[in-house]
């Protein structure tokens, strides 16, 4: 007799559950796609930020154009040395050093001791040593006690006052001493007039009055105060100091010696434009690299005829308003003129924008000419007032705002992406939980079905056994 049987999970239900699970997991596909998209957008803004930081670094270098745009002294001079800054320009100058600036030095009369008191005793134990100089707004007034009227006491009091004069003692032998008082500054504005009030005795030993000659008084002029005098391209120029920094723009002369009578030296100033050319090139390279980065991140691939899906090769920031705004602002700054400047645009110094590619291009000859002939104007164009004007100053101001770590456009965009990604991740978690709940429900239903089939199979086995026994009885009955 043929038996009746029912098939359970072992005959295909596990395969069905596997297929159902795979089908449920497809619900995560669009969520994963959104996760990938926004993660890539976050990485794209990191890439954009890096390119902007490099451009900002290059722009900041140009804000220091006054120290980058250099000139140098190409001549060899013996009567003077010369240094230059960014305001110096190419040129040759005929220099004749007529006189050197000197400091005035006074010497006292002879004293037998450097420690013996030289003044008279006073009732209030004080007198005032006064030293005046035309170039000083205030006289140097030094209070001396009776114990401070020795040469040592006077010297120490003068030096301790830290004025524009210094004092020293000259020892000839054990019984011969002199007090020397010397101006600290060169030139006639440092001429000294000395007096002592409150002690006629000491005044009679130290007084001195300067005039146009050797002066008069108890002290004697050893070295006269003298101004520096030079002839520059035939014009006589006098200064209080041997350092002359205001005769030629951007050039500081330090006088060393007089030139021979009726002779002169040639000072030659040459431009050293290579550091500035490098700084401009670095900025152009950084700007062009930024444009390439933006081009990649916002790339658009034209759809094929009949296609409705966007190309997967499109940039992840295609159409992003933040990127578009940054790119537009930088382009506007390139074309905007700096008001009131001799050089007002990049184009005027040989840096122009290719209107087809958006890239900056350098006319090397034009840039070299601008840096050689108009170095200070180039510096003014880039630096301006260092606050709100000047091309490089304005670019760094703008990029500093864009790159601000708390409120900048890049950080704002990244924060928005992070918030959206957080929402997507929650949606992913909810979907994943729903899938797990559905699969758990399927498993429970399949378990119940498996139990039912097992019970049916058990009942089937019992019925089969009984039928077999009945069949045997029937057969045996027939045989008897």
Short mmCIF file of C-alpha atoms in Angstrom, two decimals:
data_model
loop_
_atom_site.label_atom_id
_atom_site.label_comp_id
_atom_site.label_asym_id
_atom_site.label_seq_id
_atom_site.Cartn_x
_atom_site.Cartn_y
_atom_site.Cartn_z
CA UNK A 1 0.00 0.00 0.00
CA UNK A 2 1.39 3.50 -0.98
CA UNK A 3 1.93 5.81 2.05
CA UNK A 4 0.72 9.39 2.32
CA UNK A 5 3.45 12.04 3.15
CA UNK A 6 3.70 15.87 3.71
CA UNK A 7 6.91 17.85 2.98
CA UNK A 8 8.26 20.39 5.55
CA UNK A 9 11.00 23.10 5.77
CA UNK A 10 13.70 20.71 4.74
CA UNK A 11 12.06 20.42 1.35
CA UNK A 12 12.38 24.14 0.35
CA UNK A 13 11.14 26.56 3.04
CA UNK A 14 14.69 27.66 3.99
CA UNK A 15 15.31 28.58 0.37
CA UNK A 16 12.11 30.59 0.26
CA UNK A 17 13.11 32.45 3.46
CA UNK A 18 16.52 33.25 1.96
CA UNK A 19 14.90 34.75 -1.13
CA UNK A 20 12.48 36.77 0.98
CA UNK A 21 15.39 38.11 3.04
CA UNK A 22 17.31 39.13 -0.08
CA UNK A 23 14.23 40.87 -1.44
CA UNK A 24 13.70 42.79 1.82
CA UNK A 25 17.32 43.99 1.83
CA UNK A 26 16.70 45.82 -1.46
CA UNK A 27 14.72 48.35 0.56
CA UNK A 28 18.10 49.62 1.84
CA UNK A 29 19.51 50.27 -1.65
CA UNK A 30 18.16 53.83 -2.12
CA UNK A 31 19.08 54.72 1.46
CA UNK A 32 22.64 53.48 0.93
CA UNK A 33 22.84 55.49 -2.28
CA UNK A 34 21.89 58.64 -0.36
CA UNK A 35 24.47 57.85 2.32
CA UNK A 36 27.17 57.46 -0.30
CA UNK A 37 26.13 60.66 -2.07
CA UNK A 38 26.26 62.84 1.03
CA UNK A 39 29.47 61.26 2.32
CA UNK A 40 31.06 62.04 -1.04
CA UNK A 41 29.74 65.61 -0.84
CA UNK A 42 31.37 66.01 2.55
CA UNK A 43 34.68 64.73 1.15
CA UNK A 44 34.27 67.05 -1.84
CA UNK A 45 34.00 70.09 0.44
CA UNK A 46 37.16 68.92 2.22
CA UNK A 47 38.90 68.85 -1.15
CA UNK A 48 37.55 72.31 -1.99
CA UNK A 49 38.65 73.62 1.41
CA UNK A 50 42.19 72.37 0.85
CA UNK A 51 42.37 74.17 -2.52
CA UNK A 52 41.02 77.38 -0.98
CA UNK A 53 43.56 77.20 1.86
CA UNK A 54 46.40 76.93 -0.67
CA UNK A 55 45.04 79.96 -2.52
CA UNK A 56 44.77 81.87 0.76
CA UNK A 57 48.38 81.04 1.62
CA UNK A 58 49.52 82.34 -1.77
CA UNK A 59 47.43 85.51 -1.33
CA UNK A 60 48.83 86.09 2.16
CA UNK A 61 52.33 85.97 0.70
CA UNK A 62 51.36 88.78 -1.69
CA UNK A 63 50.11 90.89 1.24
CA UNK A 64 53.78 90.97 2.27
CA UNK A 65 54.81 92.38 -1.11
CA UNK A 66 56.67 95.24 0.56
CA UNK A 67 59.16 92.73 1.95
CA UNK A 68 59.11 90.37 -1.05
CA UNK A 69 59.52 92.98 -3.77
CA UNK A 70 63.17 93.77 -3.23
CA UNK A 71 65.93 95.88 -4.65
CA UNK A 72 69.64 95.56 -3.98
CA UNK A 73 72.77 97.66 -4.14
CA UNK A 74 74.83 96.56 -7.11
CA UNK A 75 77.69 99.04 -6.68
CA UNK A 76 80.77 98.76 -4.48
CA UNK A 77 81.22 101.81 -2.27
CA UNK A 78 83.84 102.72 0.33
CA UNK A 79 82.74 106.08 1.74
CA UNK A 80 79.33 104.72 2.66
CA UNK A 81 77.17 101.61 2.70
CA UNK A 82 73.60 101.44 1.44
CA UNK A 83 70.58 99.23 2.04
CA UNK A 84 67.20 99.23 0.28
CA UNK A 85 63.59 98.34 0.92
CA UNK A 86 60.59 97.82 -1.37
CA UNK A 87 60.18 101.54 -2.05
CA UNK A 88 63.57 101.78 -3.73
CA UNK A 89 63.68 101.78 -7.50
CA UNK A 90 66.34 101.22 -10.11
CA UNK A 91 68.75 104.07 -10.53
CA UNK A 92 72.25 105.49 -10.24
CA UNK A 93 73.17 108.28 -7.83
CA UNK A 94 76.34 110.35 -7.56
CA UNK A 95 77.31 110.66 -3.87
CA UNK A 96 80.04 112.83 -2.35
CA UNK A 97 80.55 112.62 1.42
CA UNK A 98 81.63 116.09 2.56
CA UNK A 99 81.61 115.68 6.36
CA UNK A 100 80.73 112.99 8.86
CA UNK A 101 78.45 113.67 11.80
CA UNK A 102 80.32 113.70 15.10
CA UNK A 103 79.44 113.74 18.78
CA UNK A 104 80.50 116.57 21.05
CA UNK A 105 82.94 115.65 23.78
CA UNK A 106 83.97 117.91 26.70
CA UNK A 107 86.85 117.55 29.13
CA UNK A 108 87.20 119.11 32.57
CA UNK A 109 90.21 120.75 34.10
CA UNK A 110 92.77 118.68 36.00
CA UNK A 111 91.85 117.12 39.37
CA UNK A 112 94.28 115.59 41.86
CA UNK A 113 91.79 112.96 43.05
CA UNK A 114 88.82 111.18 41.58
CA UNK A 115 87.26 110.54 45.01
CA UNK A 116 87.73 113.89 46.78
CA UNK A 117 84.70 116.15 47.03
CA UNK A 118 84.85 119.01 44.55
CA UNK A 119 81.86 121.01 45.74
CA UNK A 120 81.11 123.12 48.79
CA UNK A 121 79.03 121.81 51.67
CA UNK A 122 75.45 123.02 51.41
CA UNK A 123 72.80 123.55 54.05
CA UNK A 124 70.29 121.25 52.37
CA UNK A 125 72.94 118.77 51.15
CA UNK A 126 71.95 119.17 47.50
CA UNK A 127 72.78 120.95 44.27
CA UNK A 128 71.51 120.47 40.71
CA UNK A 129 73.66 119.60 37.71
CA UNK A 130 71.83 120.68 34.55
CA UNK A 131 72.75 119.59 31.01
CA UNK A 132 70.72 121.01 28.14
CA UNK A 133 70.83 120.12 24.42
CA UNK A 134 68.91 121.80 21.54
CA UNK A 135 67.55 118.50 20.30
CA UNK A 136 66.04 117.53 23.67
CA UNK A 137 62.69 118.87 24.83
CA UNK A 138 63.67 118.64 28.50
CA UNK A 139 66.89 119.49 30.26
CA UNK A 140 68.68 116.71 32.11
CA UNK A 141 68.58 117.70 35.77
CA UNK A 142 70.59 115.64 38.25
CA UNK A 143 70.44 116.14 42.02
CA UNK A 144 73.81 115.69 43.75
CA UNK A 145 74.40 115.30 47.49
CA UNK A 146 77.56 116.57 49.15
CA UNK A 147 79.00 113.04 48.93
CA UNK A 148 78.34 112.93 45.17
CA UNK A 149 80.56 115.87 44.18
CA UNK A 150 83.66 113.78 43.57
CA UNK A 151 84.51 112.82 39.98
CA UNK A 152 83.33 109.28 40.70
CA UNK A 153 80.09 110.52 42.24
CA UNK A 154 79.39 112.93 39.35
CA UNK A 155 80.20 110.28 36.73
CA UNK A 156 77.95 107.69 38.33
CA UNK A 157 75.07 110.17 38.80
CA UNK A 158 75.21 111.26 35.15
CA UNK A 159 75.27 107.70 33.84
CA UNK A 160 72.53 106.56 36.22
CA UNK A 161 70.29 109.36 34.93
CA UNK A 162 70.34 107.57 31.55
CA UNK A 163 70.06 110.78 29.56
CA UNK A 164 71.53 111.62 26.17
CA UNK A 165 75.03 112.11 27.58
CA UNK A 166 77.57 109.81 29.16
CA UNK A 167 80.43 110.46 31.57
CA UNK A 168 83.77 108.83 32.18
CA UNK A 169 86.99 109.51 34.13
CA UNK A 170 90.34 109.72 32.42
CA UNK A 171 93.30 108.87 34.62
CA UNK A 172 96.66 110.25 33.54
CA UNK A 173 98.49 109.18 36.70
CA UNK A 174 97.70 108.72 40.40
CA UNK A 175 97.53 112.47 40.89
CA UNK A 176 95.92 113.56 37.62
CA UNK A 177 92.29 112.93 36.68
CA UNK A 178 89.85 114.46 34.20
CA UNK A 179 86.06 114.19 33.84
CA UNK A 180 84.88 113.62 30.29
CA UNK A 181 81.26 114.22 29.27
CA UNK A 182 80.20 113.08 25.81
CA UNK A 183 76.91 113.41 23.93
CA UNK A 184 75.33 110.13 22.89
CA UNK A 185 73.97 111.51 19.63
CA UNK A 186 75.83 113.05 16.73
CA UNK A 187 75.07 116.44 15.25
CA UNK A 188 74.66 120.00 16.42
CA UNK A 189 71.31 119.22 18.08
CA UNK A 190 73.32 117.34 20.71
CA UNK A 191 75.56 120.28 21.70
CA UNK A 192 75.78 120.54 25.50
CA UNK A 193 75.42 123.45 27.89
CA UNK A 194 76.32 122.55 31.50
CA UNK A 195 75.72 124.37 34.76
CA UNK A 196 75.47 123.66 38.48
CA UNK A 197 73.00 125.55 40.67
CA UNK A 198 73.21 125.59 44.45
CA UNK A 199 76.97 125.11 44.50
CA UNK A 200 79.11 127.88 42.97
CA UNK A 201 82.33 126.00 43.66
CA UNK A 202 81.28 122.95 41.64
CA UNK A 203 79.78 125.16 38.94
CA UNK A 204 83.11 126.92 38.52
CA UNK A 205 84.69 123.56 37.71
CA UNK A 206 82.01 122.11 35.41
CA UNK A 207 80.17 124.94 33.65
CA UNK A 208 80.22 125.09 29.88
CA UNK A 209 78.27 127.06 27.23
CA UNK A 210 78.11 125.91 23.62
CA UNK A 211 78.23 128.36 20.74
CA UNK A 212 79.08 128.23 17.07
CA UNK A 213 82.74 127.71 17.92
CA UNK A 214 84.61 126.00 20.71
CA UNK A 215 82.28 127.26 23.41
CA UNK A 216 83.33 128.70 26.75
CA UNK A 217 83.52 127.76 30.42
CA UNK A 218 85.46 125.61 32.83
CA UNK A 219 85.22 122.59 30.57
CA UNK A 220 86.91 122.44 27.20
CA UNK A 221 85.51 121.09 23.94
CA UNK A 222 87.63 118.20 22.73
CA UNK A 223 85.45 117.19 19.79
CA UNK A 224 82.94 119.56 18.21
CA UNK A 225 79.43 118.46 17.34
CA UNK A 226 79.08 118.31 13.58
CA UNK A 227 76.34 117.39 11.14
CA UNK A 228 76.77 114.96 8.27
CA UNK A 229 76.89 116.59 4.85
CA UNK A 230 76.73 114.95 1.44
CA UNK A 231 76.25 115.99 -2.14
CA UNK A 232 73.65 113.82 -3.86
CA UNK A 233 73.46 114.32 -7.60
CA UNK A 234 74.89 117.79 -7.04
CA UNK A 235 72.54 118.80 -4.21
CA UNK A 236 73.94 119.43 -0.73
CA UNK A 237 72.11 117.53 2.01
CA UNK A 238 72.78 117.82 5.74
CA UNK A 239 71.61 115.52 8.54
CA UNK A 240 72.26 115.16 12.27
CA UNK A 241 73.30 111.53 11.87
CA UNK A 242 75.60 109.49 9.64
CA UNK A 243 72.60 107.30 8.87
CA UNK A 244 70.52 109.02 6.19
CA UNK A 245 67.25 107.26 5.36
CA UNK A 246 65.13 110.03 3.88
CA UNK A 247 67.21 111.41 1.03
CA UNK A 248 66.39 108.67 -1.51
CA UNK A 249 63.08 106.78 -1.32
CA UNK A 250 63.67 103.31 0.03
CA UNK A 251 67.43 103.75 0.45
CA UNK A 252 69.36 104.11 3.72
CA UNK A 253 72.89 105.47 3.55
CA UNK A 254 75.39 104.88 6.35
CA UNK A 255 78.34 107.23 6.01
CA UNK A 256 81.78 105.78 6.77
CA UNK A 257 84.34 108.31 5.62
CA UNK A 258 84.77 111.46 3.60
CA UNK A 259 85.39 111.12 -0.09
CA UNK A 260 88.51 112.74 -1.49
CA UNK A 261 88.17 116.40 -2.42
CA UNK A 262 86.20 116.89 -5.64
CA UNK A 263 85.66 113.15 -5.99
CA UNK A 264 82.49 111.08 -5.63
CA UNK A 265 81.15 107.54 -5.73
CA UNK A 266 78.31 106.08 -7.76
CA UNK A 267 75.51 104.32 -5.92
CA UNK A 268 73.70 101.82 -8.15
CA UNK A 269 70.31 100.33 -7.20
CA UNK A 270 69.04 97.28 -9.09
CA UNK A 271 65.76 95.42 -8.77
CA UNK A 272 65.68 91.89 -7.43
CA UNK A 273 62.32 90.86 -8.88
CA UNK A 274 62.62 87.06 -8.75
CA UNK A 275 61.06 86.60 -5.28
CA UNK A 276 58.05 88.69 -6.31
CA UNK A 277 57.71 86.90 -9.65
CA UNK A 278 57.70 83.62 -7.73
CA UNK A 279 55.00 84.89 -5.35
CA UNK A 280 52.80 85.98 -8.28
CA UNK A 281 53.36 82.65 -10.05
CA UNK A 282 52.44 80.75 -6.87
CA UNK A 283 49.20 82.70 -6.62
CA UNK A 284 48.33 82.04 -10.28
CA UNK A 285 49.10 78.33 -9.84
CA UNK A 286 46.95 78.11 -6.71
CA UNK A 287 44.06 79.95 -8.39
CA UNK A 288 44.21 77.70 -11.44
CA UNK A 289 44.41 74.58 -9.26
CA UNK A 290 41.27 75.78 -7.47
CA UNK A 291 39.47 76.23 -10.79
CA UNK A 292 40.48 72.68 -11.80
CA UNK A 293 39.19 71.34 -8.48
CA UNK A 294 35.88 73.19 -8.86
CA UNK A 295 35.61 71.95 -12.45
CA UNK A 296 35.97 68.34 -11.29
CA UNK A 297 33.54 68.69 -8.38
CA UNK A 298 30.86 70.39 -10.51
CA UNK A 299 31.39 68.44 -13.74
CA UNK A 300 28.31 67.92 -15.95
CA UNK A 301 28.08 65.17 -18.54
CA UNK A 302 25.54 65.76 -21.29
CA UNK A 303 22.78 63.14 -21.47
CA UNK A 304 22.72 60.72 -24.37
CA UNK A 305 19.68 61.10 -26.67
CA UNK A 306 16.72 59.26 -25.19
CA UNK A 307 18.38 58.88 -21.79
CA UNK A 308 16.48 60.04 -18.70
CA UNK A 309 19.03 59.21 -15.97
CA UNK A 310 21.82 61.62 -15.07
CA UNK A 311 25.35 60.43 -15.81
CA UNK A 312 27.18 58.82 -12.91
CA UNK A 313 30.26 60.81 -13.95
CA UNK A 314 28.70 64.11 -12.87
CA UNK A 315 30.50 65.95 -10.07
CA UNK A 316 29.02 65.48 -6.60
CA UNK A 317 28.74 69.26 -6.14
CA UNK A 318 27.12 69.95 -9.49
CA UNK A 319 24.80 72.95 -9.11
CA UNK A 320 25.89 73.65 -5.52
CA UNK A 321 25.21 77.30 -4.72
CA UNK A 322 28.05 77.59 -2.19
CA UNK A 323 30.66 76.52 -4.72
CA UNK A 324 29.17 78.72 -7.40
CA UNK A 325 29.16 81.72 -5.05
CA UNK A 326 32.84 81.27 -4.09
CA UNK A 327 33.91 80.92 -7.71
CA UNK A 328 31.94 84.00 -8.78
CA UNK A 329 33.27 86.16 -5.94
CA UNK A 330 36.89 85.34 -6.78
CA UNK A 331 36.32 86.11 -10.47
CA UNK A 332 34.76 89.48 -9.59
CA UNK A 333 37.78 90.39 -7.48
CA UNK A 334 40.10 89.67 -10.39
CA UNK A 335 38.28 92.07 -12.70
CA UNK A 336 37.60 94.77 -10.08
CA UNK A 337 39.95 97.78 -10.12
CA UNK A 338 41.71 99.05 -7.01
CA UNK A 339 40.59 102.65 -6.65
CA UNK A 340 43.16 105.43 -6.71
CA UNK A 341 46.19 103.25 -7.51
CA UNK A 342 48.67 103.66 -10.36
CA UNK A 343 48.34 99.95 -11.04
CA UNK A 344 44.70 99.07 -10.46
CA UNK A 345 44.21 95.58 -11.94
CA UNK A 346 46.11 92.33 -12.35
CA UNK A 347 45.91 92.74 -16.10
CA UNK A 348 47.94 95.96 -15.94
CA UNK A 349 50.91 94.05 -14.56
CA UNK A 350 50.59 91.13 -16.97
CA UNK A 351 48.21 88.73 -15.21
CA UNK A 352 44.99 88.19 -17.15
CA UNK A 353 42.10 85.75 -17.06
CA UNK A 354 41.36 83.51 -20.02
CA UNK A 355 37.65 84.06 -20.58
CA UNK A 356 37.21 80.64 -22.18
CA UNK A 357 38.92 78.52 -19.52
CA UNK A 358 38.65 80.86 -16.52
CA UNK A 359 42.34 80.26 -15.82
CA UNK A 360 44.87 83.01 -15.04
CA UNK A 361 47.74 83.52 -17.47
CA UNK A 362 50.98 85.49 -17.00
CA UNK A 363 52.58 87.72 -19.61
CA UNK A 364 56.13 87.29 -18.33
CA UNK A 365 57.58 90.29 -20.16
CA UNK A 366 54.82 92.60 -18.96
CA UNK A 367 55.15 91.38 -15.36
CA UNK A 368 58.93 91.81 -15.46
CA UNK A 369 58.56 95.38 -16.70
CA UNK A 370 56.02 96.21 -13.98
CA UNK A 371 58.21 94.77 -11.23
CA UNK A 372 61.33 96.45 -12.56
CA UNK A 373 59.96 99.91 -13.31
CA UNK A 374 57.05 100.19 -10.88
CA UNK A 375 57.87 97.92 -7.96
CA UNK A 376 56.34 100.18 -5.31
CA UNK A 377 53.11 100.54 -7.34
CA UNK A 378 52.90 96.74 -7.61
CA UNK A 379 53.28 96.50 -3.84
CA UNK A 380 50.58 99.12 -3.33
CA UNK A 381 48.21 97.19 -5.63
CA UNK A 382 48.57 93.98 -3.67
CA UNK A 383 48.80 95.39 -0.14
CA UNK A 384 46.71 98.59 -0.20
CA UNK A 385 46.19 99.83 3.34
CA UNK A 386 46.60 96.28 4.67
CA UNK A 387 43.04 96.34 6.06
CA UNK A 388 40.35 96.79 3.42
CA UNK A 389 42.12 97.85 0.23
CA UNK A 390 44.66 96.08 -1.95
CA UNK A 391 43.92 93.05 -4.12
CA UNK A 392 45.72 90.45 -1.99
CA UNK A 393 44.39 92.01 1.22
CA UNK A 394 40.82 91.77 -0.06
CA UNK A 395 41.27 88.17 -1.25
CA UNK A 396 42.63 87.05 2.12
CA UNK A 397 39.83 88.89 3.94
CA UNK A 398 37.25 87.07 1.78
CA UNK A 399 38.89 83.65 2.07
CA UNK A 400 39.38 84.04 5.82
CA UNK A 401 35.60 84.46 6.09
CA UNK A 402 34.88 81.55 3.74
CA UNK A 403 37.25 79.27 5.69
CA UNK A 404 36.15 80.40 9.14
CA UNK A 405 35.89 77.23 11.21
CA UNK A 406 32.66 78.25 12.92
CA UNK A 407 30.66 80.47 10.56
CA UNK A 408 32.41 80.16 7.20
CA UNK A 409 30.64 79.06 4.02
CA UNK A 410 32.60 75.80 3.84
CA UNK A 411 31.84 74.85 7.45
CA UNK A 412 28.19 75.82 7.03
CA UNK A 413 27.92 73.54 3.98
CA UNK A 414 29.63 70.69 5.83
CA UNK A 415 27.33 71.15 8.82
CA UNK A 416 24.30 70.96 6.53
CA UNK A 417 25.63 67.79 4.92
CA UNK A 418 26.30 66.26 8.33
CA UNK A 419 22.75 67.06 9.46
CA UNK A 420 21.27 65.50 6.31
CA UNK A 421 23.50 62.46 6.66
CA UNK A 422 22.36 62.08 10.26
CA UNK A 423 18.74 62.00 9.07
CA UNK A 424 19.61 59.45 6.36
CA UNK A 425 21.39 57.26 8.90
CA UNK A 426 18.29 57.28 11.08
CA UNK A 427 16.21 56.28 8.05
CA UNK A 428 18.70 53.48 7.39
CA UNK A 429 18.40 52.25 10.97
CA UNK A 430 14.59 52.34 10.80
CA UNK A 431 14.55 50.44 7.50
CA UNK A 432 17.03 47.89 8.77
CA UNK A 433 14.92 47.34 11.89
CA UNK A 434 11.80 46.96 9.74
CA UNK A 435 13.55 44.35 7.59
CA UNK A 436 14.69 42.45 10.65
CA UNK A 437 11.16 42.55 12.08
CA UNK A 438 9.70 41.28 8.79
CA UNK A 439 12.22 38.43 8.53
CA UNK A 440 11.55 37.52 12.16
CA UNK A 441 7.82 37.37 11.36
CA UNK A 442 8.50 35.16 8.33
CA UNK A 443 10.63 32.85 10.45
CA UNK A 444 7.90 32.58 13.09
CA UNK A 445 5.28 31.79 10.44
CA UNK A 446 7.53 29.23 8.80
CA UNK A 447 8.22 27.63 12.20
CA UNK A 448 4.48 27.27 12.83
CA UNK A 449 4.03 25.81 9.37
CA UNK A 450 6.89 23.41 9.98
CA UNK A 451 5.29 22.22 13.22
CA UNK A 452 1.97 21.69 11.45
CA UNK A 453 3.60 19.69 8.68
CA UNK A 454 5.53 17.63 11.23
CA UNK A 455 2.27 16.87 13.08
CA UNK A 456 0.57 15.93 9.85
CA UNK A 457 3.44 13.64 8.96
CA UNK A 458 3.24 12.07 12.41
CA UNK A 459 -0.50 11.48 12.00
CA UNK A 460 0.16 10.09 8.57
CA UNK A 461 2.64 7.57 9.98
CA UNK A 462 0.14 6.45 12.62
CA UNK A 463 -2.65 6.06 10.07
CA UNK A 464 -0.35 4.14 7.79
CA UNK A 465 0.53 1.76 10.61
CA UNK A 466 -3.11 1.15 11.50
CA UNK A 467 -4.12 0.61 7.90
CA UNK A 468 -1.31 -1.84 7.51
CA UNK A 469 -2.47 -3.78 10.59
CA UNK A 470 -6.07 -3.79 9.40
CA UNK A 471 -5.00 -4.92 6.03
CA UNK A 472 -3.09 -7.79 7.62
CA UNK A 473 -6.13 -8.89 9.62
CA UNK A 474 -8.29 -8.86 6.55
CA UNK A 475 -5.78 -10.95 4.69
CA UNK A 476 -5.51 -13.45 7.53
CA UNK A 477 -9.29 -13.71 7.81
CA UNK A 478 -9.64 -14.51 4.19
CA UNK A 479 -6.93 -17.17 4.46
CA UNK A 480 -8.92 -19.01 7.13
#
